Short mmCIF file of C-alpha atoms and ligand atoms in Angstrom, two decimals:
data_model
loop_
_atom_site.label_atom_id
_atom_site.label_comp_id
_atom_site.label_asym_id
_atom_site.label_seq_id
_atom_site.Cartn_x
_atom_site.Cartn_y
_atom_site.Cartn_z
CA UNK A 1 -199.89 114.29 -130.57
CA UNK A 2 -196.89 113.06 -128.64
CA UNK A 3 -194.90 110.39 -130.68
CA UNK A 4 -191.87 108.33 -129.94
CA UNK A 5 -189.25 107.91 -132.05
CA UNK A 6 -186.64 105.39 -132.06
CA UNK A 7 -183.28 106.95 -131.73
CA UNK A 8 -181.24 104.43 -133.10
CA UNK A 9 -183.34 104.00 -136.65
CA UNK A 10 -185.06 106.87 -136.26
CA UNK A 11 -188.19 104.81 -136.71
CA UNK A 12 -191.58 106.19 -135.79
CA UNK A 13 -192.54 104.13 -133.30
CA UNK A 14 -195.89 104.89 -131.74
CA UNK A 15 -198.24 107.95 -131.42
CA UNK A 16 -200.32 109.40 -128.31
CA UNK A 17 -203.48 111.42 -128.57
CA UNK A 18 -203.35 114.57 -125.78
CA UNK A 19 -205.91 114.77 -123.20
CA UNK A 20 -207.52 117.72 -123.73
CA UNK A 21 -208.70 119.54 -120.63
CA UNK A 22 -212.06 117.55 -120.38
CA UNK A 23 -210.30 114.62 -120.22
CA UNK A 24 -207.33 115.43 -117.57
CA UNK A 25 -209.79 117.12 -115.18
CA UNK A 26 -211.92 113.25 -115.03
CA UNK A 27 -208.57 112.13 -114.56
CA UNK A 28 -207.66 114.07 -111.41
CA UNK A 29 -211.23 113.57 -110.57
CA UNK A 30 -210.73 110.18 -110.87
CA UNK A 31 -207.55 109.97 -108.42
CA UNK A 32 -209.33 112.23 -105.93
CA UNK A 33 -212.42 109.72 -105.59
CA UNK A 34 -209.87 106.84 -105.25
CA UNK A 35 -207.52 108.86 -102.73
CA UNK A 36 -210.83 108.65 -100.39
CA UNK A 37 -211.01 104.92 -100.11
CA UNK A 38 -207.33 104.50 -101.26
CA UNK A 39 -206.06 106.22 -97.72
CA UNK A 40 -208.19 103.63 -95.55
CA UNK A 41 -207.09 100.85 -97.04
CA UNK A 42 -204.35 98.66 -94.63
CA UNK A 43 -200.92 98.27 -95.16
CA UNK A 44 -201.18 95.00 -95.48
CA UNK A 45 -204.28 94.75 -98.41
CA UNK A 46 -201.70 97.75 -100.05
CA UNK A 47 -198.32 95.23 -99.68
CA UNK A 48 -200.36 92.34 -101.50
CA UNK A 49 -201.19 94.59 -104.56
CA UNK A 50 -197.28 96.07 -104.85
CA UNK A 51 -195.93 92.64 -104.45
CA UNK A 52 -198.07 91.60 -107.16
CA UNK A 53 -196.76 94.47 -108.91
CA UNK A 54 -192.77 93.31 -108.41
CA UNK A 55 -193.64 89.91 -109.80
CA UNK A 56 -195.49 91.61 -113.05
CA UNK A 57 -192.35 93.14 -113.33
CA UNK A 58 -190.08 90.18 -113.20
CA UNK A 59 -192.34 87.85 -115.66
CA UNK A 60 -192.36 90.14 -118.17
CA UNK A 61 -188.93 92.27 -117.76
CA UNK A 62 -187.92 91.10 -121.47
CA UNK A 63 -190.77 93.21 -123.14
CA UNK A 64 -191.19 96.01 -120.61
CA UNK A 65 -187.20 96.25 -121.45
CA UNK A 66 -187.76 96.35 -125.18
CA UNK A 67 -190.12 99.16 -124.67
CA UNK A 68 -187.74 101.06 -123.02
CA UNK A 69 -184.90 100.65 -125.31
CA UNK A 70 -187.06 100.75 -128.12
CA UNK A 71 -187.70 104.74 -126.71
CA UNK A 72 -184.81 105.99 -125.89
CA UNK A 73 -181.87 103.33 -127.14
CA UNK A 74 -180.85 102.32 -123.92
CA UNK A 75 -178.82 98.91 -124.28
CA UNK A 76 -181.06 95.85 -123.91
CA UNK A 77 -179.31 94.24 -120.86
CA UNK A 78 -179.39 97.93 -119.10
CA UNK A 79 -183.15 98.29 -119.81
CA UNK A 80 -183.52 94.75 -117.73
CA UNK A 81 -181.22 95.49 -114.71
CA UNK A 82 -183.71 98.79 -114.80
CA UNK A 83 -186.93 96.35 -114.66
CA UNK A 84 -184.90 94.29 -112.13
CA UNK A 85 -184.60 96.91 -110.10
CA UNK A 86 -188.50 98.34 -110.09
CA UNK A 87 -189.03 95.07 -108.84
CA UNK A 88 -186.99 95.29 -106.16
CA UNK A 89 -188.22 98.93 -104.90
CA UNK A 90 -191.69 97.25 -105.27
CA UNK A 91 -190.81 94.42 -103.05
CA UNK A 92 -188.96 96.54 -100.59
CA UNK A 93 -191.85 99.27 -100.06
CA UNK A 94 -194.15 96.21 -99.76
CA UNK A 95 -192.13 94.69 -96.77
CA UNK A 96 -190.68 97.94 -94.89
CA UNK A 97 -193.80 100.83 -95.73
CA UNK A 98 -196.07 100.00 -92.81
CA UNK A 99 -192.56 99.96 -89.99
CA UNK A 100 -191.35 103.44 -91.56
CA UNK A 101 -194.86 104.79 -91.23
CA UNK A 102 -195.62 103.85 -88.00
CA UNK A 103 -197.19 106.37 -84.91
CA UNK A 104 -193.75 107.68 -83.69
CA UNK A 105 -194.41 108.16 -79.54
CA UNK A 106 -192.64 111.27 -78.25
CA UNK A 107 -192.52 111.46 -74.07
CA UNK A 108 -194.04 114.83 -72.80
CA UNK A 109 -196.25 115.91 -70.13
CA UNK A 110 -199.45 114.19 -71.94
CA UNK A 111 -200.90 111.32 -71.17
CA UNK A 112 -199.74 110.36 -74.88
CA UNK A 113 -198.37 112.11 -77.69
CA UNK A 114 -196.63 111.33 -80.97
CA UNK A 115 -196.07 111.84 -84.62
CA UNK A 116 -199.01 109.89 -86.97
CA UNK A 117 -197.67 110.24 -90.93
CA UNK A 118 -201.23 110.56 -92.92
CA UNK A 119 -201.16 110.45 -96.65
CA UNK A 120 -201.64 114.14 -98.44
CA UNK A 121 -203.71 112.73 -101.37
CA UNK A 122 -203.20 113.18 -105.53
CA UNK A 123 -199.53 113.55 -106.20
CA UNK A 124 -198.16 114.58 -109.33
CA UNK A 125 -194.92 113.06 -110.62
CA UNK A 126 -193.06 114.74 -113.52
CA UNK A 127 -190.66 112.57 -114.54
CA UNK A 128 -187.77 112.23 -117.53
CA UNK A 129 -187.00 109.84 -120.29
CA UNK A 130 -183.28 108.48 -119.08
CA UNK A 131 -184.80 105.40 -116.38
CA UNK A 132 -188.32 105.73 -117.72
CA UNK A 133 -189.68 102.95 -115.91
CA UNK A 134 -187.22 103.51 -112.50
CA UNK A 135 -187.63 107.18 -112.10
CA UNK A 136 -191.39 106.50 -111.61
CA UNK A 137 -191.06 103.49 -109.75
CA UNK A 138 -189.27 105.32 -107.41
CA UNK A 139 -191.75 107.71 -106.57
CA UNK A 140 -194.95 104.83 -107.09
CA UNK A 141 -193.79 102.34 -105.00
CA UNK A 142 -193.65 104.31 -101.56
CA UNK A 143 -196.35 106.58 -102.36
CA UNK A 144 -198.90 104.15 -103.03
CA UNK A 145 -197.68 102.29 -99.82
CA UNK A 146 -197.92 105.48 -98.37
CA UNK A 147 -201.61 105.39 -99.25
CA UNK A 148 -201.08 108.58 -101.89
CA UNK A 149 -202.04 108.20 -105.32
CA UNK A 150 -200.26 108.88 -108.54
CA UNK A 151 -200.69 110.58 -111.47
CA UNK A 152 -197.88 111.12 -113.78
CA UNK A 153 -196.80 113.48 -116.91
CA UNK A 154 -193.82 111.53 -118.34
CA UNK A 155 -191.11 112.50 -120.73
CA UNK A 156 -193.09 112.57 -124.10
CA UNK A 157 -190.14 110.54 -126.09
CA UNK A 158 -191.00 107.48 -123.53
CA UNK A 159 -195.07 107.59 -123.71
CA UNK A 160 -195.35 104.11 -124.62
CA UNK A 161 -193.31 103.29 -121.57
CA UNK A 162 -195.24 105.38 -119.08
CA UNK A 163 -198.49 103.58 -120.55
CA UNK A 164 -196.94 100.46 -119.58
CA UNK A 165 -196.17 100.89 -115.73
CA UNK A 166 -200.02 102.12 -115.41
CA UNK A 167 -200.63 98.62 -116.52
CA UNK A 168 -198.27 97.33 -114.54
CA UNK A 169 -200.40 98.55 -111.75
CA UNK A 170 -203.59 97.99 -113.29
CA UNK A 171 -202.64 94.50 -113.84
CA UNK A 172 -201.39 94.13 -109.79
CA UNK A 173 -204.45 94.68 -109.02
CA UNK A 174 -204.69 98.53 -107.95
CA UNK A 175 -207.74 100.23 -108.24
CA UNK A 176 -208.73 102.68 -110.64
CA UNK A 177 -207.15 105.91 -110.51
CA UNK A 178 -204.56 104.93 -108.04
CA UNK A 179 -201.91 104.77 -110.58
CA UNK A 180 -202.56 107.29 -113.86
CA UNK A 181 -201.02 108.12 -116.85
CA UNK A 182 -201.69 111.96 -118.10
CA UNK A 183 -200.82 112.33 -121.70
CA UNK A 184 -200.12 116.28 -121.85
CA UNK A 185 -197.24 118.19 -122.90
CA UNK A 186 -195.22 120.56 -120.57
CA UNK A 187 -197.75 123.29 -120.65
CA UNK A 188 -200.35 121.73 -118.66
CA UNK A 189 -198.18 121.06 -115.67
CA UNK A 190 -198.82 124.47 -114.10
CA UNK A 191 -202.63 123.83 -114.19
CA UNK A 192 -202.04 120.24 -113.02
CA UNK A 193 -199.80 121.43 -109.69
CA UNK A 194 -202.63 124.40 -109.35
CA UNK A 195 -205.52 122.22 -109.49
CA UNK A 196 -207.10 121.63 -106.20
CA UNK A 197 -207.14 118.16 -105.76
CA UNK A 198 -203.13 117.55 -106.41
CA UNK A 199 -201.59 117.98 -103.21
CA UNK A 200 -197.84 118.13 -104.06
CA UNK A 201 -195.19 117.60 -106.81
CA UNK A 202 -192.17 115.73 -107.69
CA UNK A 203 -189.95 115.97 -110.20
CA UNK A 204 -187.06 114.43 -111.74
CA UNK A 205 -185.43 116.65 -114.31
CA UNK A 206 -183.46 119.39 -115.12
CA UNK A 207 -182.18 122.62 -112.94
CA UNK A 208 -184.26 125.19 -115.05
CA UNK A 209 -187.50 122.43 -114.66
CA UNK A 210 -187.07 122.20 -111.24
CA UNK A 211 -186.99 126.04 -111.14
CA UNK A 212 -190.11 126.64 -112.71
CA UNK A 213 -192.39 123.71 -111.10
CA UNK A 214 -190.83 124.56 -107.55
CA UNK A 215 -192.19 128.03 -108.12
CA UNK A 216 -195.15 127.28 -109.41
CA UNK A 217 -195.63 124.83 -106.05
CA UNK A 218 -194.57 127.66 -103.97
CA UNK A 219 -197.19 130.06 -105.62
CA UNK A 220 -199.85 127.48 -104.56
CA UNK A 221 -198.75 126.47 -101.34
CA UNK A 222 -197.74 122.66 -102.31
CA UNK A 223 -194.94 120.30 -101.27
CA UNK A 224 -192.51 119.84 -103.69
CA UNK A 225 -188.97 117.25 -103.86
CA UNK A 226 -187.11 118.66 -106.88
CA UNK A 227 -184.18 115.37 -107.79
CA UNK A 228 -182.32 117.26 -110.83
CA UNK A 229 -179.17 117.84 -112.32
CA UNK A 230 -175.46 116.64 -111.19
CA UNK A 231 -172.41 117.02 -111.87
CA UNK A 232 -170.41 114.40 -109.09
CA UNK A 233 -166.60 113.63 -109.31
CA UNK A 234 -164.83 110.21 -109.40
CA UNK A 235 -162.23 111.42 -107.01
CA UNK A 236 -159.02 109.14 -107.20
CA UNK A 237 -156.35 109.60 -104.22
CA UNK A 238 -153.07 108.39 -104.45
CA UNK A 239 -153.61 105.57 -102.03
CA UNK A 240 -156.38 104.16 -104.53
CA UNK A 241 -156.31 100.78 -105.97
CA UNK A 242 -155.98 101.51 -109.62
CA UNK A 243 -157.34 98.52 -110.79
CA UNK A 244 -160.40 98.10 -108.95
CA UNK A 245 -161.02 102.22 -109.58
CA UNK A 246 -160.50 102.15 -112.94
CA UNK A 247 -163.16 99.58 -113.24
CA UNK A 248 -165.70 101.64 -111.01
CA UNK A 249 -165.11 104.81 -112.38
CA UNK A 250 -165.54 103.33 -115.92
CA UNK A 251 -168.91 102.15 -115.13
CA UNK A 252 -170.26 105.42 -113.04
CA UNK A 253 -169.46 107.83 -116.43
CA UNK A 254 -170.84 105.34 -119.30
CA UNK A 255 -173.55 103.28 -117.83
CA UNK A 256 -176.55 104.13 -119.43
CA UNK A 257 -174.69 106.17 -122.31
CA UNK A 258 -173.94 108.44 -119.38
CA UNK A 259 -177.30 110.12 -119.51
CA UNK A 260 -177.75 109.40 -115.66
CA UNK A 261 -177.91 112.36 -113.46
CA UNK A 262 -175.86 110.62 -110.63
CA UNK A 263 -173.06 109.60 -113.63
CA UNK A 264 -169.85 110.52 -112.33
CA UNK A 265 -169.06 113.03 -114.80
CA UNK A 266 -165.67 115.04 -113.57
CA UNK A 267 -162.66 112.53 -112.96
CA UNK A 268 -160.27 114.25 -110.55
CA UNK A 269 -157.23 112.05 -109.48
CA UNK A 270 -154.02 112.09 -107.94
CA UNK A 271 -151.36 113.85 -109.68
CA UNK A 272 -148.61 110.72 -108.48
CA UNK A 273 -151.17 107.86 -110.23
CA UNK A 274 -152.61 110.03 -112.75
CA UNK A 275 -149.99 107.96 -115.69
CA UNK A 276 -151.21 104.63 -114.43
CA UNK A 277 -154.55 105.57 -114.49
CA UNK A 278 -154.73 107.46 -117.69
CA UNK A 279 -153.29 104.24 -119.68
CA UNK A 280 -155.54 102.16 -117.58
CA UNK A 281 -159.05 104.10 -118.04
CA UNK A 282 -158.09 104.73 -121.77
CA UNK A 283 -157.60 100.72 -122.57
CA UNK A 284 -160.78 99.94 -120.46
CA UNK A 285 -163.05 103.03 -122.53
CA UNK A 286 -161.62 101.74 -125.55
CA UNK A 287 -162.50 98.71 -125.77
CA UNK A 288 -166.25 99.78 -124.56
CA UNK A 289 -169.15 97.94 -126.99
CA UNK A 290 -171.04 100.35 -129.36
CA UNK A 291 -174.03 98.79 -131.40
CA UNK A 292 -177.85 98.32 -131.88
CA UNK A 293 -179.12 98.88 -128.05
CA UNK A 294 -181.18 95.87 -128.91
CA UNK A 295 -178.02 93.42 -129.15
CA UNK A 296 -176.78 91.86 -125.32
CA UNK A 297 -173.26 92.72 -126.33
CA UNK A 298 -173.77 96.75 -126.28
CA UNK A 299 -172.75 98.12 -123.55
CA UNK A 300 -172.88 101.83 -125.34
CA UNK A 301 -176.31 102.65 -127.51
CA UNK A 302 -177.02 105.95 -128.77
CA UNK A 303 -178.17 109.10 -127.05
CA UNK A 304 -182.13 109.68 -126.61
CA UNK A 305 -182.02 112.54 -129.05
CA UNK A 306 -180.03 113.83 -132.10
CA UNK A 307 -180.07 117.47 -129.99
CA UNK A 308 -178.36 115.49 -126.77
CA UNK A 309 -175.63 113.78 -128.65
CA UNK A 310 -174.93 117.61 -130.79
CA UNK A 311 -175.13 119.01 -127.17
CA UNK A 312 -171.88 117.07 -125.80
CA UNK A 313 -170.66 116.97 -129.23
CA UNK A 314 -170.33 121.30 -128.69
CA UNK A 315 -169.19 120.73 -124.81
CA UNK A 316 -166.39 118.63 -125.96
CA UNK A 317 -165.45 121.04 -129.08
CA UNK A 318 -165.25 123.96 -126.80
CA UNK A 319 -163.23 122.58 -123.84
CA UNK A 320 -160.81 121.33 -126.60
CA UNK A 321 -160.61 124.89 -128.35
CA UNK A 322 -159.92 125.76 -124.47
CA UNK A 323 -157.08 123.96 -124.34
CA UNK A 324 -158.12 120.24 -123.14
CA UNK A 325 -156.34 117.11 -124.99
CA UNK A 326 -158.96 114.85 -126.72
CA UNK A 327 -157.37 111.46 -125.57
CA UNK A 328 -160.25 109.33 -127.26
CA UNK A 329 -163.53 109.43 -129.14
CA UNK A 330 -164.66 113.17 -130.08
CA UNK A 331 -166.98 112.05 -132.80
CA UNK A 332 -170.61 111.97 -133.80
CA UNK A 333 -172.75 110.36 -135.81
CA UNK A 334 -176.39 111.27 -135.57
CA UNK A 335 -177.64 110.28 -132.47
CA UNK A 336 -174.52 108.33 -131.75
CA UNK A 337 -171.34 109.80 -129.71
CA UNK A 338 -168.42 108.16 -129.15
CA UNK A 339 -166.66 107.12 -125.78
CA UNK A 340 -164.87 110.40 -125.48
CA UNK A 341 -161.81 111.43 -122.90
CA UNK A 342 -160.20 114.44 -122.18
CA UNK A 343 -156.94 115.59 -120.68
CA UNK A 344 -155.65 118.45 -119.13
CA UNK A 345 -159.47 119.68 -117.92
CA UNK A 346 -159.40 123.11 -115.86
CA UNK A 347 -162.74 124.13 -114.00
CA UNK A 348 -163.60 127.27 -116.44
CA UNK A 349 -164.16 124.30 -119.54
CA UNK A 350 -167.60 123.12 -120.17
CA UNK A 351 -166.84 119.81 -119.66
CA UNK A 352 -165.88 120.50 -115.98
CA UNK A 353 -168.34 123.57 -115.16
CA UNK A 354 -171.33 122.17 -117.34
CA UNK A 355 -173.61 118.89 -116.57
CA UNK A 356 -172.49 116.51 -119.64
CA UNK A 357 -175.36 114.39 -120.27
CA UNK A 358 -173.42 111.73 -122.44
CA UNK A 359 -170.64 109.21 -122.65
CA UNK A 360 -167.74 112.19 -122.11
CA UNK A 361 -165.63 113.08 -118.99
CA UNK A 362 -162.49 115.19 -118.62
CA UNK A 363 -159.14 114.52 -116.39
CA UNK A 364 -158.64 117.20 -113.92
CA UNK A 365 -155.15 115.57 -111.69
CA UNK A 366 -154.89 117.57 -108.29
CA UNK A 367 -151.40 117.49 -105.90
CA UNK A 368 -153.24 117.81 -102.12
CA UNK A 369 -156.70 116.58 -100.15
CA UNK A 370 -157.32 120.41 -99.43
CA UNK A 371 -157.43 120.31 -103.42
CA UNK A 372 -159.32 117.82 -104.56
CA UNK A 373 -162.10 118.74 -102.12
CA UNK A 374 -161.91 122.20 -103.41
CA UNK A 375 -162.35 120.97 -107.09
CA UNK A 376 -164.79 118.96 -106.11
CA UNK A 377 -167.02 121.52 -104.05
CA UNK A 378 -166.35 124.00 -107.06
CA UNK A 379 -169.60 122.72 -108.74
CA UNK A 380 -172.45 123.97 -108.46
CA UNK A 381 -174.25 120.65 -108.65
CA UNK A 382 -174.12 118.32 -105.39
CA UNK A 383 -175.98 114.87 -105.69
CA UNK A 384 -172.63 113.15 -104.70
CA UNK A 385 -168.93 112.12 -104.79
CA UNK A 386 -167.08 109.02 -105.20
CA UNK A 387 -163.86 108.76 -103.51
CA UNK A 388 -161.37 105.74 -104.08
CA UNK A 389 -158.65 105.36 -101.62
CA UNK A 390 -157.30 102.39 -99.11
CA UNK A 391 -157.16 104.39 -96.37
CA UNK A 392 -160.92 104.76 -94.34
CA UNK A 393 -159.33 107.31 -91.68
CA UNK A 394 -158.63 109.18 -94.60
CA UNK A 395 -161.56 109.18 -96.14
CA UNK A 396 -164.35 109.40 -93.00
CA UNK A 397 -162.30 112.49 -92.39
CA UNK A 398 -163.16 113.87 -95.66
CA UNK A 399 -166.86 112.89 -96.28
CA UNK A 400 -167.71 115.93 -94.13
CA UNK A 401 -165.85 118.74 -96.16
CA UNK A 402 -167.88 117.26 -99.29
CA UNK A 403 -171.05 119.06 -100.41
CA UNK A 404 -172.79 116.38 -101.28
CA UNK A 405 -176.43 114.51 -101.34
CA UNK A 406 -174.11 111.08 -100.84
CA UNK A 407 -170.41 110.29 -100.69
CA UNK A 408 -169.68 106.80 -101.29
CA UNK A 409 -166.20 105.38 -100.66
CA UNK A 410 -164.28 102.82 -103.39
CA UNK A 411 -168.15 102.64 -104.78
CA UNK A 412 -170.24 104.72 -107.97
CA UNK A 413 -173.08 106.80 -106.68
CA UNK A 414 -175.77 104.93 -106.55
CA UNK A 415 -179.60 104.57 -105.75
CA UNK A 416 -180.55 101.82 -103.34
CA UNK A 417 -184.45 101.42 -102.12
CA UNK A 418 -183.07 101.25 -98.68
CA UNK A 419 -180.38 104.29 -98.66
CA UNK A 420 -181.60 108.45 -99.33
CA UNK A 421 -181.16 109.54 -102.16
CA UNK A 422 -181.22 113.08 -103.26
CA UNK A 423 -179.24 116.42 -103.32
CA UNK A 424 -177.99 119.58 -102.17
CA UNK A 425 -177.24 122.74 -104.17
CA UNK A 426 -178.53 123.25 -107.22
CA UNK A 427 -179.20 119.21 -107.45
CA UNK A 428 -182.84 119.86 -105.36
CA UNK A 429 -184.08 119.11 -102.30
CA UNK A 430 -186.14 116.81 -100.50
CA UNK A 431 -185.13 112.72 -100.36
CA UNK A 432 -186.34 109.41 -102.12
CA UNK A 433 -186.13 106.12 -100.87
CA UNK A 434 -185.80 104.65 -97.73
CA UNK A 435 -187.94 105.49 -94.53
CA UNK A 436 -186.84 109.32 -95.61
CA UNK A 437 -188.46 109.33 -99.17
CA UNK A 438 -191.67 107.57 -98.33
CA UNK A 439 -192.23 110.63 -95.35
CA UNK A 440 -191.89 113.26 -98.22
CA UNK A 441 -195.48 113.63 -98.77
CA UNK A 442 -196.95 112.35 -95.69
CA UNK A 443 -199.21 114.78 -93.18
CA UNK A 444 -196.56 114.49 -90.25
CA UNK A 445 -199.45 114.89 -87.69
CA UNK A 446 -198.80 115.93 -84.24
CA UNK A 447 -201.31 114.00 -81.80
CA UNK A 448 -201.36 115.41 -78.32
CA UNK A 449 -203.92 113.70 -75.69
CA UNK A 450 -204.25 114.72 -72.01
CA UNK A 451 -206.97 113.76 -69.24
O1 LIG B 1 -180.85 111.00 -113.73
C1 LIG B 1 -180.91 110.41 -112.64
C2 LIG B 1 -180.69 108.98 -112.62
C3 LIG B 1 -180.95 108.34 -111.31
C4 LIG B 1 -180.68 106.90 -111.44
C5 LIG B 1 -180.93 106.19 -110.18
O2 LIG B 1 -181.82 106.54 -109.41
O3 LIG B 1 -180.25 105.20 -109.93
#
């Protein structure tokens, strides 16, 4: 039984029977059959079902939101931007798939030859509980453009949630077995990728996940795009408009209770503004709204779990016996943890070295460029960097010392249907989004005709 639990009563909420094997192998039977028809229909039959989708999306947001918050006490006004934003991937796949996918010609001695992108068939998504209707949407939308088909094991705190986006499908109009939801726990996955009929895997997750499904991929000769853990710094120069960063760098470590993998998590600024912007970011984080996730006004809910909020709770404890300065916060309750700063951060601390998966960050201040790139590039994680400065020179210079999946300049790290988005290092491999993520689990077919 897989049940979710709210995490802010601690209400049972609802209850999911397992498939048991009989049942998941008609499943992937079921996506194979449609994969045969699925990959001949056109581009433009596919963009009239996913645009259907994006409007399912936007007429009911409100109660697909609720769902989500309900799981995993994400605040209410979040939950909706996340709807929003399905919607837009939807739309954006249903305009741009068919241009991003077309025959690529390629001059050689042939008569003709070029590059045709062919769908592989059944692809299996494992995906976590922190956007649980975005994560998926970002791998549905291009892949069933793409003409793949989906089947996905989802977090199991966030079942009801999963349940819902097949019927958001369903209800656009998809055909059966384009879009499924697999009710199994962790320990069918290896079967799932192993099965014959599931051509590749995604997965959104943690390092040690990605680990263990990239390997079992590997074993069985399947395409996998691992999007996992990070660890990105908010890096503020001494040219930076304090104001405006302040504001950005608030938002990129506590949106979403900072349980976003792309969160900027390390805050490395400026030893000349580091005052100004210590008073600044303190005020602002202070004055952040905790409360019932269900109330408009919360702009901080409670963590998923009671094991996540005890798990930055011990992060923060030990950089502090380390020697860091609790500034603000520090304190748990349950599921909830507070807004929490930290001063005087050195790389060795947990709070620097570790992903934090919560509403903490640490001040690390740094005297040169040569230095902050250096603290930076010390992770091991590298989905991105944000870098706040006035000066572009300074900064275009810079973007290529960072090793990064994305640098973005006076701006969080963000995901944007239209931009990459993915990571180097330990953070995976492979891209979503964009004409590069949709490719991901095409047949790249090389056509070569001569007379
Ligand atoms: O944990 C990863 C969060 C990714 C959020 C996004 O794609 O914007």
């Amino acid at each position: 039984m897989k049940e979710s639990i709210n995490p802010y009563s601690g209400e049972k909420l609802f209850s999911f029977k397992e498939l048991d094997q009989r049942g998941l192998e008609a499943k992937i039977g079921l996506a194979d059959a449609c994969f045969s028809k699925w990959k001949h229909t056109s581009f433009a039959e596919r963009s009239v079902m996913m645009r259907k989708a994006a409007e399912e999306l936007k007429t009911n947001k409100r109660s697909y939101a609720e769902v989500i918050t309900l799981e995993m006490g994400k605040p209410i006004s979040q939950a909706i931007a996340e709807v929003e934003k399905c919607a837009w991937v939807c739309g954006y796949y249903a305009q741009n798939a068919e241009g991003q996918l077309a025959d690529e010609l390629v001059e050689t001695e042939a008569q003709k030859s070029y590059v045709a992108y062919e769908p592989l068939g059944v692809v299996l998504a494992v995906m976590p509980w922190n956007y649980p209707f975005w994560q998926v949407f970002r791998f549905a939308a291009p892949n069933l453009m793409a003409g793949n088909v989906g089947i996905l094991k989802h977090a199991s705190n966030v079942m009801k949630s999963a349940e819902l986006i097949e019927q958001v499908f369903t209800r656009a109009g998809f055909p059966k077995g384009c879009f499924q939801n697999l009710v199994i726990g962790s320990e069918k996955v290896e079967s799932v990728i192993g099965h014959p009929s599931v051509k590749a895997v995604t997965l959104t997750g943690s390092t040690p996940a990605g680990a263990s499904v990239a390997s079992i991929a590997g074993k069985n000769i399947k395409k996998s795009v691992l999007e996992l853990g990070g660890s990105n710094a908010l890096v503020v120069f001494d040219d930076a408009d304090i104001d405006k960063s302040v504001t950005t760098c608030v938002q990129a470590r506590f949106q979403n209770t900072g349980q976003s993998c792309i969160a900027g998590k390390r805050l490395l600024v400026h030893e000349d503004v580091a005052d100004e912007f210590l008073q600044k970011f303190t005020d602002r984080v202070g004055k952040l709204k905790s409360g019932d996730p269900m109330d408009e006004a919360t702009f901080i809910g409670v963590l998923a779990r009671e094991d996540l909020a005890k798990g930055i709770e011990e992060q923060v404890d030990k950089s502090v016996e380390m020697g860091a300065k609790l500034l603000l916060g520090g304190r748990r309750k349950g599921t909830y943890y507070e807004p929490t700063l930290l001063g005087d951060v050195t790389p060795e601390m947990p709070i620097f070295k570790e992903e934090t998966f919560g509403p903490a960050i640490g001040l690390t201040t740094f005297k040169t460029d040569e230095e902050a790139v250096a603290l930076s590039n010390t992770s091991s994680f590298g989905l991105g960097v944000s870098l706040f400065t006035k000066n572009i020179e300074r900064a275009k210079k810079l973007v290529p010392r960072f090793e990064e999946g994305a640098v973005f300049v006076n701006e969080l790290v963000k995901s944007d249907p239209r931009l990459p988005f993915g990571g180097v290092k330990i953070s995976g491999y492979g891209r979503e989004l964009s004409a590069h993520g949709i490719r991901e689990f095409m047949n790249r077919k090389t056509v070569f005709i001569d007379m």
